[in-house]
Short mmCIF file of N, CA and C in Angstrom, two decimals:
data_model
loop_
_atom_site.label_atom_id
_atom_site.label_comp_id
_atom_site.label_asym_id
_atom_site.label_seq_id
_atom_site.Cartn_x
_atom_site.Cartn_y
_atom_site.Cartn_z
N VAL N 1 -4.12 -20.24 -7.36
CA VAL N 1 -4.35 -19.71 -8.69
C VAL N 1 -3.00 -19.47 -9.34
N ASP N 2 -2.81 -19.98 -10.50
CA ASP N 2 -1.59 -19.72 -11.27
C ASP N 2 -1.94 -18.76 -12.40
N LEU N 3 -1.22 -17.63 -12.44
CA LEU N 3 -1.46 -16.65 -13.48
C LEU N 3 -0.25 -16.58 -14.40
N GLY N 4 -0.52 -16.36 -15.66
CA GLY N 4 0.56 -16.15 -16.61
C GLY N 4 1.20 -14.79 -16.37
N PRO N 5 2.31 -14.52 -17.00
CA PRO N 5 2.97 -13.23 -16.81
C PRO N 5 2.19 -12.10 -17.46
N GLY N 6 2.36 -10.92 -16.93
CA GLY N 6 1.77 -9.73 -17.55
C GLY N 6 0.58 -9.19 -16.80
N ALA N 7 0.33 -7.91 -17.04
CA ALA N 7 -0.74 -7.20 -16.35
C ALA N 7 -2.13 -7.68 -16.78
N GLY N 8 -2.25 -8.29 -17.93
CA GLY N 8 -3.56 -8.71 -18.42
C GLY N 8 -3.97 -10.11 -17.98
N ALA N 9 -3.17 -10.79 -17.18
CA ALA N 9 -3.49 -12.16 -16.76
C ALA N 9 -4.62 -12.13 -15.73
N VAL N 10 -5.62 -12.97 -15.92
CA VAL N 10 -6.76 -13.04 -15.00
C VAL N 10 -7.12 -14.50 -14.75
N ALA N 11 -7.74 -14.74 -13.63
CA ALA N 11 -8.33 -16.03 -13.29
C ALA N 11 -9.44 -15.78 -12.30
N TRP N 12 -10.57 -16.42 -12.49
CA TRP N 12 -11.68 -16.27 -11.57
C TRP N 12 -11.59 -17.37 -10.53
N VAL N 13 -11.82 -16.98 -9.28
CA VAL N 13 -11.77 -17.91 -8.17
C VAL N 13 -13.08 -17.82 -7.41
N CYS N 14 -13.58 -18.94 -6.98
CA CYS N 14 -14.82 -18.98 -6.20
C CYS N 14 -14.53 -18.60 -4.74
N ALA N 15 -15.56 -18.26 -3.99
CA ALA N 15 -15.41 -17.84 -2.60
C ALA N 15 -14.78 -18.91 -1.73
N ASP N 16 -14.89 -20.17 -2.11
CA ASP N 16 -14.28 -21.24 -1.32
C ASP N 16 -12.84 -21.51 -1.73
N GLY N 17 -12.28 -20.67 -2.62
CA GLY N 17 -10.89 -20.79 -3.03
C GLY N 17 -10.66 -21.70 -4.22
N GLN N 18 -11.68 -22.32 -4.73
CA GLN N 18 -11.54 -23.21 -5.87
C GLN N 18 -11.61 -22.43 -7.18
N HIS N 19 -10.95 -22.96 -8.22
CA HIS N 19 -11.04 -22.34 -9.55
C HIS N 19 -12.47 -22.43 -10.04
N GLN N 20 -12.90 -21.38 -10.70
CA GLN N 20 -14.22 -21.40 -11.29
C GLN N 20 -14.15 -22.29 -12.53
N SER N 21 -14.98 -23.30 -12.57
CA SER N 21 -15.01 -24.19 -13.73
C SER N 21 -16.41 -24.26 -14.30
N ALA N 22 -16.48 -24.33 -15.57
CA ALA N 22 -17.77 -24.43 -16.27
C ALA N 22 -18.71 -23.29 -15.90
N GLY N 23 -18.14 -22.12 -15.55
CA GLY N 23 -18.95 -20.94 -15.32
C GLY N 23 -19.73 -20.92 -14.03
N SER N 24 -19.46 -21.81 -13.09
CA SER N 24 -20.23 -21.77 -11.85
C SER N 24 -19.36 -22.12 -10.65
N CYS N 25 -19.78 -21.63 -9.52
CA CYS N 25 -19.12 -21.91 -8.25
C CYS N 25 -20.10 -22.67 -7.36
N ASN N 26 -19.59 -23.21 -6.27
CA ASN N 26 -20.47 -23.85 -5.29
C ASN N 26 -21.46 -22.82 -4.76
N ASP N 27 -22.60 -23.28 -4.31
CA ASP N 27 -23.66 -22.44 -3.79
C ASP N 27 -23.16 -21.65 -2.57
N LEU N 28 -23.15 -20.32 -2.63
CA LEU N 28 -22.63 -19.48 -1.56
C LEU N 28 -23.39 -19.67 -0.24
N PRO N 29 -24.73 -19.66 -0.23
CA PRO N 29 -25.42 -19.88 1.04
C PRO N 29 -25.06 -21.22 1.70
N ALA N 30 -24.90 -22.27 0.91
CA ALA N 30 -24.52 -23.57 1.47
C ALA N 30 -23.10 -23.52 2.03
N MET N 31 -22.20 -22.85 1.32
CA MET N 31 -20.83 -22.73 1.79
C MET N 31 -20.79 -21.95 3.10
N LEU N 32 -21.54 -20.86 3.19
CA LEU N 32 -21.59 -20.07 4.42
C LEU N 32 -22.14 -20.89 5.57
N ALA N 33 -23.22 -21.61 5.32
CA ALA N 33 -23.82 -22.44 6.38
C ALA N 33 -22.84 -23.50 6.87
N ALA N 34 -22.06 -24.08 5.95
CA ALA N 34 -21.07 -25.09 6.34
C ALA N 34 -19.98 -24.50 7.23
N LYS N 35 -19.76 -23.18 7.15
CA LYS N 35 -18.75 -22.51 7.98
C LYS N 35 -19.37 -21.91 9.25
N GLY N 36 -20.67 -22.18 9.49
CA GLY N 36 -21.33 -21.69 10.69
C GLY N 36 -21.89 -20.29 10.56
N CYS N 37 -22.02 -19.81 9.35
CA CYS N 37 -22.55 -18.46 9.10
C CYS N 37 -24.01 -18.54 8.66
N ALA N 38 -24.70 -17.42 8.80
CA ALA N 38 -26.04 -17.31 8.26
C ALA N 38 -25.95 -17.40 6.74
N ALA N 39 -26.94 -18.03 6.12
CA ALA N 39 -26.93 -18.22 4.67
C ALA N 39 -26.89 -16.90 3.91
N ASP N 40 -27.38 -15.80 4.53
CA ASP N 40 -27.36 -14.51 3.85
C ASP N 40 -26.08 -13.71 4.11
N GLY N 41 -25.14 -14.27 4.86
CA GLY N 41 -23.86 -13.62 5.12
C GLY N 41 -23.93 -12.47 6.10
N SER N 42 -25.03 -12.34 6.83
CA SER N 42 -25.21 -11.19 7.72
C SER N 42 -24.40 -11.27 9.01
N ASP N 43 -23.83 -12.42 9.32
CA ASP N 43 -23.07 -12.54 10.56
C ASP N 43 -21.62 -12.96 10.33
N CYS N 44 -21.14 -12.86 9.12
CA CYS N 44 -19.76 -13.21 8.79
C CYS N 44 -19.19 -12.22 7.78
N VAL N 45 -17.88 -12.16 7.73
CA VAL N 45 -17.18 -11.42 6.68
C VAL N 45 -16.23 -12.41 6.01
N MET N 46 -15.81 -12.11 4.80
CA MET N 46 -14.88 -12.99 4.09
C MET N 46 -13.54 -12.29 3.96
N ARG N 47 -12.51 -12.94 4.45
CA ARG N 47 -11.15 -12.42 4.33
C ARG N 47 -10.47 -13.09 3.15
N ALA N 48 -10.00 -12.30 2.22
CA ALA N 48 -9.30 -12.81 1.04
C ALA N 48 -7.84 -12.42 1.12
N GLU N 49 -6.97 -13.38 0.87
CA GLU N 49 -5.54 -13.12 0.86
C GLU N 49 -4.94 -13.64 -0.42
N LEU N 50 -4.01 -12.88 -0.97
CA LEU N 50 -3.33 -13.24 -2.21
C LEU N 50 -1.85 -13.35 -1.91
N PHE N 51 -1.27 -14.49 -2.27
CA PHE N 51 0.15 -14.74 -2.03
C PHE N 51 0.87 -14.90 -3.36
N ASP N 52 2.12 -14.50 -3.41
CA ASP N 52 2.97 -14.71 -4.57
C ASP N 52 3.89 -15.86 -4.23
N ALA N 53 3.48 -17.08 -4.59
CA ALA N 53 4.25 -18.28 -4.24
C ALA N 53 5.62 -18.28 -4.90
N ALA N 54 5.71 -17.74 -6.10
CA ALA N 54 6.99 -17.73 -6.81
C ALA N 54 8.02 -16.88 -6.09
N ALA N 55 7.56 -15.80 -5.47
CA ALA N 55 8.48 -14.91 -4.76
C ALA N 55 8.75 -15.40 -3.35
N GLY N 56 7.95 -16.36 -2.88
CA GLY N 56 8.12 -16.87 -1.52
C GLY N 56 7.80 -15.84 -0.45
N ALA N 57 7.05 -14.84 -0.82
CA ALA N 57 6.72 -13.76 0.10
C ALA N 57 5.43 -14.07 0.85
N GLY N 58 5.16 -13.26 1.84
CA GLY N 58 3.88 -13.36 2.55
C GLY N 58 2.77 -12.84 1.66
N ALA N 59 1.67 -12.49 2.28
CA ALA N 59 0.52 -12.00 1.53
C ALA N 59 0.87 -10.69 0.82
N VAL N 60 0.55 -10.61 -0.47
CA VAL N 60 0.77 -9.37 -1.21
C VAL N 60 -0.50 -8.53 -1.22
N ASP N 61 -1.61 -9.14 -0.83
CA ASP N 61 -2.87 -8.42 -0.66
C ASP N 61 -3.70 -9.17 0.35
N SER N 62 -4.34 -8.44 1.23
CA SER N 62 -5.25 -9.02 2.20
C SER N 62 -6.36 -8.01 2.42
N HIS N 63 -7.58 -8.45 2.23
CA HIS N 63 -8.70 -7.55 2.44
C HIS N 63 -9.92 -8.34 2.90
N VAL N 64 -10.88 -7.61 3.44
CA VAL N 64 -12.10 -8.21 3.95
C VAL N 64 -13.26 -7.74 3.09
N ASP N 65 -14.09 -8.69 2.68
CA ASP N 65 -15.29 -8.36 1.91
C ASP N 65 -16.52 -8.56 2.79
N LEU N 66 -17.41 -7.58 2.78
CA LEU N 66 -18.69 -7.73 3.46
C LEU N 66 -19.59 -8.56 2.56
N LEU N 67 -20.36 -9.46 3.13
CA LEU N 67 -21.22 -10.34 2.35
C LEU N 67 -22.65 -9.83 2.26
N THR N 68 -22.90 -8.70 2.88
CA THR N 68 -24.19 -8.02 2.80
C THR N 68 -23.93 -6.54 3.06
N THR N 69 -24.94 -5.74 3.03
CA THR N 69 -24.77 -4.31 3.28
C THR N 69 -24.47 -4.08 4.76
N PRO N 70 -23.77 -2.99 5.10
CA PRO N 70 -23.48 -2.72 6.51
C PRO N 70 -24.75 -2.68 7.38
N ALA N 71 -25.85 -2.18 6.84
CA ALA N 71 -27.08 -2.09 7.61
C ALA N 71 -27.63 -3.48 7.97
N GLN N 72 -27.32 -4.49 7.19
CA GLN N 72 -27.85 -5.84 7.42
C GLN N 72 -26.93 -6.71 8.28
N LEU N 73 -25.73 -6.20 8.61
CA LEU N 73 -24.78 -7.00 9.39
C LEU N 73 -25.25 -7.17 10.83
N HIS N 74 -25.09 -8.37 11.35
CA HIS N 74 -25.35 -8.66 12.76
C HIS N 74 -23.99 -8.74 13.44
N LEU N 75 -23.59 -7.63 14.06
CA LEU N 75 -22.27 -7.52 14.65
C LEU N 75 -22.34 -7.55 16.17
N LEU N 76 -21.36 -8.21 16.77
CA LEU N 76 -21.24 -8.17 18.23
C LEU N 76 -20.65 -6.82 18.62
N PRO N 77 -20.96 -6.33 19.82
CA PRO N 77 -20.32 -5.09 20.26
C PRO N 77 -18.80 -5.30 20.31
N ALA N 78 -18.05 -4.36 19.80
CA ALA N 78 -16.60 -4.46 19.76
C ALA N 78 -15.99 -3.39 20.65
N GLU N 79 -15.05 -3.80 21.47
CA GLU N 79 -14.29 -2.86 22.28
C GLU N 79 -12.92 -2.73 21.64
N ILE N 80 -12.63 -1.55 21.13
CA ILE N 80 -11.36 -1.32 20.45
C ILE N 80 -10.44 -0.53 21.37
N THR N 81 -9.21 -1.02 21.51
CA THR N 81 -8.22 -0.32 22.32
C THR N 81 -7.14 0.22 21.39
N ALA N 82 -6.50 1.30 21.84
CA ALA N 82 -5.45 1.93 21.05
C ALA N 82 -4.22 2.14 21.92
N THR N 83 -3.07 1.88 21.32
CA THR N 83 -1.80 2.17 21.96
C THR N 83 -1.06 3.14 21.05
N VAL N 84 -0.80 4.33 21.56
CA VAL N 84 -0.13 5.37 20.79
C VAL N 84 1.35 5.36 21.15
N ALA N 85 2.21 5.44 20.13
CA ALA N 85 3.65 5.50 20.38
C ALA N 85 3.96 6.65 21.33
N ALA N 86 4.97 6.46 22.16
CA ALA N 86 5.31 7.47 23.17
C ALA N 86 5.81 8.77 22.55
N ALA N 87 6.41 8.67 21.38
CA ALA N 87 6.96 9.87 20.72
C ALA N 87 6.88 9.69 19.22
N PRO N 88 6.88 10.79 18.48
CA PRO N 88 6.88 10.70 17.01
C PRO N 88 8.17 10.06 16.50
N ALA N 89 8.09 9.46 15.32
CA ALA N 89 9.27 8.93 14.63
C ALA N 89 10.08 10.11 14.10
N ALA N 90 11.25 9.82 13.55
CA ALA N 90 12.14 10.87 13.03
C ALA N 90 11.46 11.73 11.97
N ASP N 91 10.51 11.14 11.21
CA ASP N 91 9.83 11.91 10.15
C ASP N 91 8.61 12.67 10.67
N GLY N 92 8.35 12.61 11.99
CA GLY N 92 7.23 13.32 12.59
C GLY N 92 5.95 12.52 12.66
N SER N 93 5.93 11.32 12.09
CA SER N 93 4.73 10.49 12.12
C SER N 93 4.59 9.80 13.48
N VAL N 94 3.37 9.39 13.79
CA VAL N 94 3.09 8.70 15.05
C VAL N 94 2.35 7.40 14.73
N SER N 95 2.82 6.30 15.31
CA SER N 95 2.18 4.99 15.13
C SER N 95 1.12 4.77 16.20
N VAL N 96 0.00 4.18 15.78
CA VAL N 96 -1.09 3.83 16.68
C VAL N 96 -1.47 2.38 16.40
N THR N 97 -1.42 1.54 17.42
CA THR N 97 -1.79 0.13 17.26
C THR N 97 -3.18 -0.07 17.85
N ARG N 98 -4.06 -0.67 17.06
CA ARG N 98 -5.45 -0.94 17.45
C ARG N 98 -5.64 -2.44 17.61
N SER N 99 -6.45 -2.82 18.60
CA SER N 99 -6.86 -4.22 18.75
C SER N 99 -8.32 -4.24 19.20
N THR N 100 -8.96 -5.39 19.03
CA THR N 100 -10.39 -5.49 19.33
C THR N 100 -10.71 -6.87 19.91
N ASN N 101 -11.84 -6.95 20.60
CA ASN N 101 -12.30 -8.21 21.14
C ASN N 101 -13.36 -8.87 20.25
N ALA N 102 -13.84 -8.17 19.23
CA ALA N 102 -14.84 -8.70 18.29
C ALA N 102 -14.62 -8.02 16.94
N THR N 103 -15.05 -8.66 15.88
CA THR N 103 -14.88 -8.09 14.55
C THR N 103 -15.53 -6.71 14.48
N ALA N 104 -14.76 -5.74 14.01
CA ALA N 104 -15.25 -4.37 13.83
C ALA N 104 -15.04 -4.00 12.36
N VAL N 105 -16.10 -3.57 11.68
CA VAL N 105 -16.00 -3.24 10.27
C VAL N 105 -16.16 -1.75 10.05
N LEU N 106 -15.57 -1.29 8.95
CA LEU N 106 -15.56 0.12 8.58
C LEU N 106 -15.07 0.98 9.73
N VAL N 107 -13.94 0.58 10.29
CA VAL N 107 -13.33 1.29 11.40
C VAL N 107 -12.66 2.55 10.85
N THR N 108 -12.93 3.66 11.49
CA THR N 108 -12.27 4.92 11.13
C THR N 108 -11.76 5.56 12.41
N ARG N 109 -10.77 6.44 12.27
CA ARG N 109 -10.30 7.16 13.42
C ARG N 109 -10.15 8.63 13.07
N THR N 110 -10.38 9.44 14.10
CA THR N 110 -10.20 10.88 13.94
C THR N 110 -9.38 11.39 15.11
N THR N 111 -8.81 12.56 14.93
CA THR N 111 -8.00 13.18 15.98
C THR N 111 -8.04 14.68 15.77
N GLY N 112 -7.71 15.40 16.81
CA GLY N 112 -7.64 16.85 16.71
C GLY N 112 -6.37 17.32 16.00
N GLY N 113 -5.42 16.42 15.82
CA GLY N 113 -4.16 16.78 15.18
C GLY N 113 -4.26 16.76 13.67
N GLN N 114 -3.26 17.33 13.02
CA GLN N 114 -3.20 17.33 11.56
C GLN N 114 -2.39 16.14 11.09
N GLY N 115 -2.78 15.59 9.97
CA GLY N 115 -2.03 14.48 9.41
C GLY N 115 -2.89 13.63 8.50
N VAL N 116 -2.26 12.65 7.89
CA VAL N 116 -2.93 11.72 6.97
C VAL N 116 -2.68 10.31 7.50
N TRP N 117 -3.75 9.54 7.70
CA TRP N 117 -3.62 8.17 8.19
C TRP N 117 -3.14 7.24 7.07
N SER N 118 -2.38 6.23 7.44
CA SER N 118 -1.86 5.26 6.47
C SER N 118 -2.97 4.35 5.93
N ASP N 119 -4.10 4.31 6.58
CA ASP N 119 -5.23 3.52 6.11
C ASP N 119 -6.50 4.19 6.63
N ASN N 120 -7.59 3.98 5.93
CA ASN N 120 -8.87 4.50 6.39
C ASN N 120 -9.88 3.36 6.36
N ALA N 121 -11.06 3.55 6.80
CA ALA N 121 -12.15 2.58 6.81
C ALA N 121 -11.71 1.13 6.58
N PHE N 122 -11.26 0.49 7.61
CA PHE N 122 -10.74 -0.88 7.53
C PHE N 122 -11.50 -1.81 8.47
N THR N 123 -11.21 -3.11 8.39
CA THR N 123 -11.80 -4.11 9.27
C THR N 123 -10.75 -4.52 10.29
N LEU N 124 -11.16 -4.60 11.53
CA LEU N 124 -10.28 -5.02 12.61
C LEU N 124 -10.80 -6.35 13.15
N LEU N 125 -9.93 -7.36 13.20
CA LEU N 125 -10.31 -8.70 13.63
C LEU N 125 -9.70 -9.02 15.00
N PRO N 126 -10.42 -9.79 15.83
CA PRO N 126 -9.85 -10.18 17.13
C PRO N 126 -8.55 -10.95 16.93
N GLY N 127 -7.57 -10.69 17.77
CA GLY N 127 -6.30 -11.40 17.70
C GLY N 127 -5.39 -10.95 16.57
N ALA N 128 -5.77 -9.90 15.85
CA ALA N 128 -4.96 -9.41 14.73
C ALA N 128 -4.83 -7.89 14.82
N PRO N 129 -4.03 -7.41 15.78
CA PRO N 129 -3.87 -5.96 15.92
C PRO N 129 -3.31 -5.33 14.64
N GLN N 130 -3.67 -4.10 14.42
CA GLN N 130 -3.18 -3.37 13.24
C GLN N 130 -2.52 -2.08 13.70
N THR N 131 -1.37 -1.79 13.10
CA THR N 131 -0.69 -0.54 13.39
C THR N 131 -0.87 0.41 12.22
N LEU N 132 -1.38 1.58 12.53
CA LEU N 132 -1.56 2.63 11.54
C LEU N 132 -0.60 3.76 11.87
N VAL N 133 -0.32 4.57 10.89
CA VAL N 133 0.60 5.69 11.07
C VAL N 133 -0.11 6.98 10.67
N LEU N 134 -0.02 7.97 11.56
CA LEU N 134 -0.50 9.31 11.23
C LEU N 134 0.71 10.08 10.72
N ARG N 135 0.71 10.34 9.41
CA ARG N 135 1.84 11.03 8.77
C ARG N 135 1.61 12.53 8.79
N THR N 136 2.66 13.25 9.05
CA THR N 136 2.60 14.71 9.10
C THR N 136 2.34 15.28 7.71
N ILE N 137 1.51 16.30 7.66
CA ILE N 137 1.25 17.02 6.41
C ILE N 137 2.46 17.91 6.14
N VAL N 138 2.88 17.97 4.89
CA VAL N 138 4.03 18.80 4.52
C VAL N 138 3.79 20.23 4.98
N GLY N 139 4.76 20.76 5.68
CA GLY N 139 4.68 22.13 6.17
C GLY N 139 4.07 22.27 7.56
N ALA N 140 3.45 21.18 8.07
CA ALA N 140 2.84 21.23 9.40
C ALA N 140 3.86 20.80 10.45
N ALA N 141 3.59 21.17 11.68
CA ALA N 141 4.47 20.75 12.79
C ALA N 141 4.33 19.24 12.99
N PRO N 142 5.37 18.58 13.47
CA PRO N 142 5.27 17.14 13.76
C PRO N 142 4.14 16.87 14.75
N SER N 143 3.55 15.69 14.68
CA SER N 143 2.46 15.32 15.57
C SER N 143 2.96 15.24 17.01
N ASP N 144 2.11 15.63 17.93
CA ASP N 144 2.39 15.51 19.36
C ASP N 144 1.71 14.22 19.82
N ALA N 145 2.49 13.21 20.22
CA ALA N 145 1.95 11.90 20.57
C ALA N 145 0.96 11.98 21.72
N LYS N 146 1.24 12.80 22.73
CA LYS N 146 0.34 12.91 23.88
C LYS N 146 -0.98 13.56 23.48
N ALA N 147 -0.91 14.61 22.67
CA ALA N 147 -2.13 15.27 22.21
C ALA N 147 -2.93 14.33 21.31
N LEU N 148 -2.23 13.56 20.49
CA LEU N 148 -2.90 12.58 19.63
C LEU N 148 -3.64 11.56 20.49
N ALA N 149 -2.98 11.02 21.50
CA ALA N 149 -3.60 10.01 22.37
C ALA N 149 -4.84 10.59 23.07
N ALA N 150 -4.77 11.87 23.47
CA ALA N 150 -5.89 12.49 24.18
C ALA N 150 -7.09 12.76 23.28
N SER N 151 -6.85 13.02 21.99
CA SER N 151 -7.96 13.39 21.10
C SER N 151 -8.38 12.26 20.16
N LEU N 152 -7.72 11.12 20.22
CA LEU N 152 -8.00 10.01 19.30
C LEU N 152 -9.40 9.44 19.51
N ARG N 153 -10.13 9.29 18.43
CA ARG N 153 -11.48 8.72 18.49
C ARG N 153 -11.58 7.64 17.42
N THR N 154 -12.21 6.53 17.78
CA THR N 154 -12.42 5.43 16.84
C THR N 154 -13.91 5.18 16.70
N GLU N 155 -14.35 5.00 15.46
CA GLU N 155 -15.75 4.67 15.20
C GLU N 155 -15.82 3.45 14.30
N HIS N 156 -16.91 2.69 14.42
CA HIS N 156 -17.14 1.52 13.57
C HIS N 156 -18.64 1.27 13.48
N VAL N 157 -19.05 0.45 12.55
CA VAL N 157 -20.48 0.25 12.24
C VAL N 157 -21.30 -0.15 13.45
N ALA N 158 -20.81 -1.06 14.29
CA ALA N 158 -21.61 -1.56 15.40
C ALA N 158 -21.94 -0.49 16.44
N MET N 159 -21.22 0.61 16.43
CA MET N 159 -21.51 1.70 17.38
C MET N 159 -22.85 2.36 17.10
N TYR N 160 -23.34 2.22 15.89
CA TYR N 160 -24.54 2.93 15.47
C TYR N 160 -25.74 2.01 15.35
N ARG N 161 -25.78 0.99 16.16
CA ARG N 161 -26.91 0.05 16.18
C ARG N 161 -27.77 0.32 17.37
#
C-alpha cells in the first residue's frame, strides 16, 4: 500500500493484502478455505503487519485479528512457558519472555507484585516468543524477580473451554 504524506492519508486493503478495487474484496470464506481454515474463521487468526518501506525499517505495526468471537474459536490446548529475568534492570523493571506450543489468544498475566505490564491481552504464536516488561510503579519498591517468578500466572481463552 502506498500512502500519500500526512495524517489524513488512507487506503483500504483486503484481507488477502490486495488493494480494494471497485468497492469489493475477494470472498473471505473462500480465501480462508484456500489457506486451510474453516470458512467461518473459527480455527484461524489473521496476523496483519505494516511496514514502512521508505524508511527501510521492520514492521511498524503488527497485530492479530480474531475472525470470529472468542467463544466461537476452536483452539488447540496451549502450553505457555515463562522465563523471568534473574534480576531487575537498573530501572527496577523485570523482563518475562513467554513462548507457546500452540496459538494462544487474549493472553494475560498476573502477579502478586506491583507494576504495569508493557502489554496486556495479546496473542502468542508458536515459534514467536514475546518479551514483556513489568515496570515498577512510581514510588514502589523495585520488583523482586524471584517473587515475580513464583507468583506469575498466565491465562488465555483456551483455558476456559
